[in-house]
Amino acid sequence: MKILNFGSCNIDCVYSVENIVRPGETVPAFGLEHFAGGKGLNQSIALARAGAQVFHAGCIGSDGQMLRKLLQDSGVNLKYLKTVDRNTGQAVIQVDSHGENSILLYGGANFAVTRDYIDEVLADFSAGDFLLIQNEISQLPYLIEKAYAAGMRVIFNPSPFQQSLGDIDLNKISYLILNEIEAAGFSGLSAPEEFVIWSRLNYPNLRVILTLGKNGSIYFDGNARIEQSAFCVKAVDTTAAGDTFTGYFAAGITGGKSVERSLCLASCAAAIAVSKKGAAPSVPSINEVEKRLETMLPYECSGTEQKKRTVKAYFENHLSDASLGGLAAQLGYCPSYTGRWLKNNIGASFSELLLSARCRMLAAELEDTELCVSELIARTGYNNESFIRKAFYREYGCTPLEYRKRKQGEKYDK
Ligand code: RIB
């Protein structure tokens, strides 16, 4: 089994700015550096640094020899890399004081990829081999068709997203690795969970890895679903974090690692990349990733724990107007998945959680006010008084009146 990455190579001109420039604005840059980049090159380097043997195909100009050298030094096989009579692709990148970026891309030599060149390279690969692709070279639809016809397994990172990618038949893709923006581009749906449903309905055989930034990543296919938290680091430059993730994940699954382990390594490697400057130079080695994994903590604002906090806060703030749709919007899920998520992660339904939040409110008011029990029960929003009395008994093991007496007794004892 061989791995071919057919992708872009760019020279990244990175400007450090306080804030990313807006239309009509002129801002000073306080630094300019040049790095090797391009989603293709970054992902090949990530695969190689993760320990995989990868062939890189793509085009550079004669001005791109430093890219060739870096790929070579990183252990990427360059048998198919071509030098053409065009300028090497270039990215003008602004990185702001929070490590966020904005990228202006000039395709240059990346658009010199022709059908003949693709035929020539693919002739050396066969069924079962992997092809990794992004969206920064010419002739992408043709490349996918040819690889699929040859029985290659295509790993597609549709980045940067363009509407024309909607014409690609995702049935021909084995693994789709994408972020929320790209997911919305394909499906027209902005909530990640809606995309999961859309994808499963339309492409039940597709294996999807959806990256959610600080909220981690999700692998899913027609049956399985695996979640991975993001790791917590101080962001210096987010450029190539996605490429590092993709390269590491591809190295994991092509190398026979489980999806769980591949996601974990990819997530950790991407976090390390975020903590360093530049694109390709920020991609860590597998040794660094394994070492950092021992001490790195999951991002505190990520994953299930944060979502549980969101649920708690939602009920506290919406005791009178809580709705499943309202909670779903806060979690970024669709209502039906929210119901299942609550059952799986908190062990209770939406109405059970609302009921227990309202019982907590009743208990607090019994303790803090002198109002009569029936009036406080009426404030909970339930018409059926005996229903809330029973629920209260289940939660606190006593009636509301007994609860008030007990709390008053405790105060008196103090
Ligand atoms: O994903 C980051 C990359 O996008 C940069 O290296 C830049 O070249 C652009 O292709």
Tab-separated table of C-alpha atoms and ligand atoms in Angstrom, residues 8 10 12 36-39 42 91 93 103 105 136 239-240 243 279, ligand 1:
chain	number	residue	atom	x	y	z
A	8	SER	CA	-0.066	22.483	-3.616
A	10	ASN	CA	3.370	27.701	-1.672
A	12	ASP	CA	3.993	31.887	2.537
A	36	ALA	CA	7.277	27.010	3.256
A	37	GLY	CA	3.558	26.363	2.994
A	38	GLY	CA	0.697	25.264	0.808
A	39	LYS	CA	-1.879	22.813	2.088
A	42	ASN	CA	2.112	21.036	4.824
A	91	ALA	CA	0.156	32.957	0.031
A	93	ILE	CA	-0.880	35.728	5.197
A	103	ILE	CA	-4.888	34.239	3.627
A	105	LEU	CA	-3.745	32.859	-2.324
A	136	GLU	CA	-5.370	24.172	-4.261
A	239	THR	CA	-1.792	28.583	10.059
A	240	ALA	CA	-1.470	24.920	9.022
A	243	ASP	CA	-3.080	20.588	7.590
A	279	ALA	CA	3.022	26.690	8.322
B	1	RIB	O1	-3.405	25.793	5.440
B	1	RIB	C1	-2.390	26.750	5.475
B	1	RIB	C2	-1.860	27.006	4.096
B	1	RIB	O2	-2.882	27.578	3.309
B	1	RIB	C3	-0.724	27.983	4.055
B	1	RIB	O3	0.520	27.380	4.192
B	1	RIB	C4	-0.929	28.683	2.724
B	1	RIB	O4	0.067	28.441	1.805
B	1	RIB	C5	-2.286	28.229	2.224
B	1	RIB	O5	-2.191	27.309	1.234
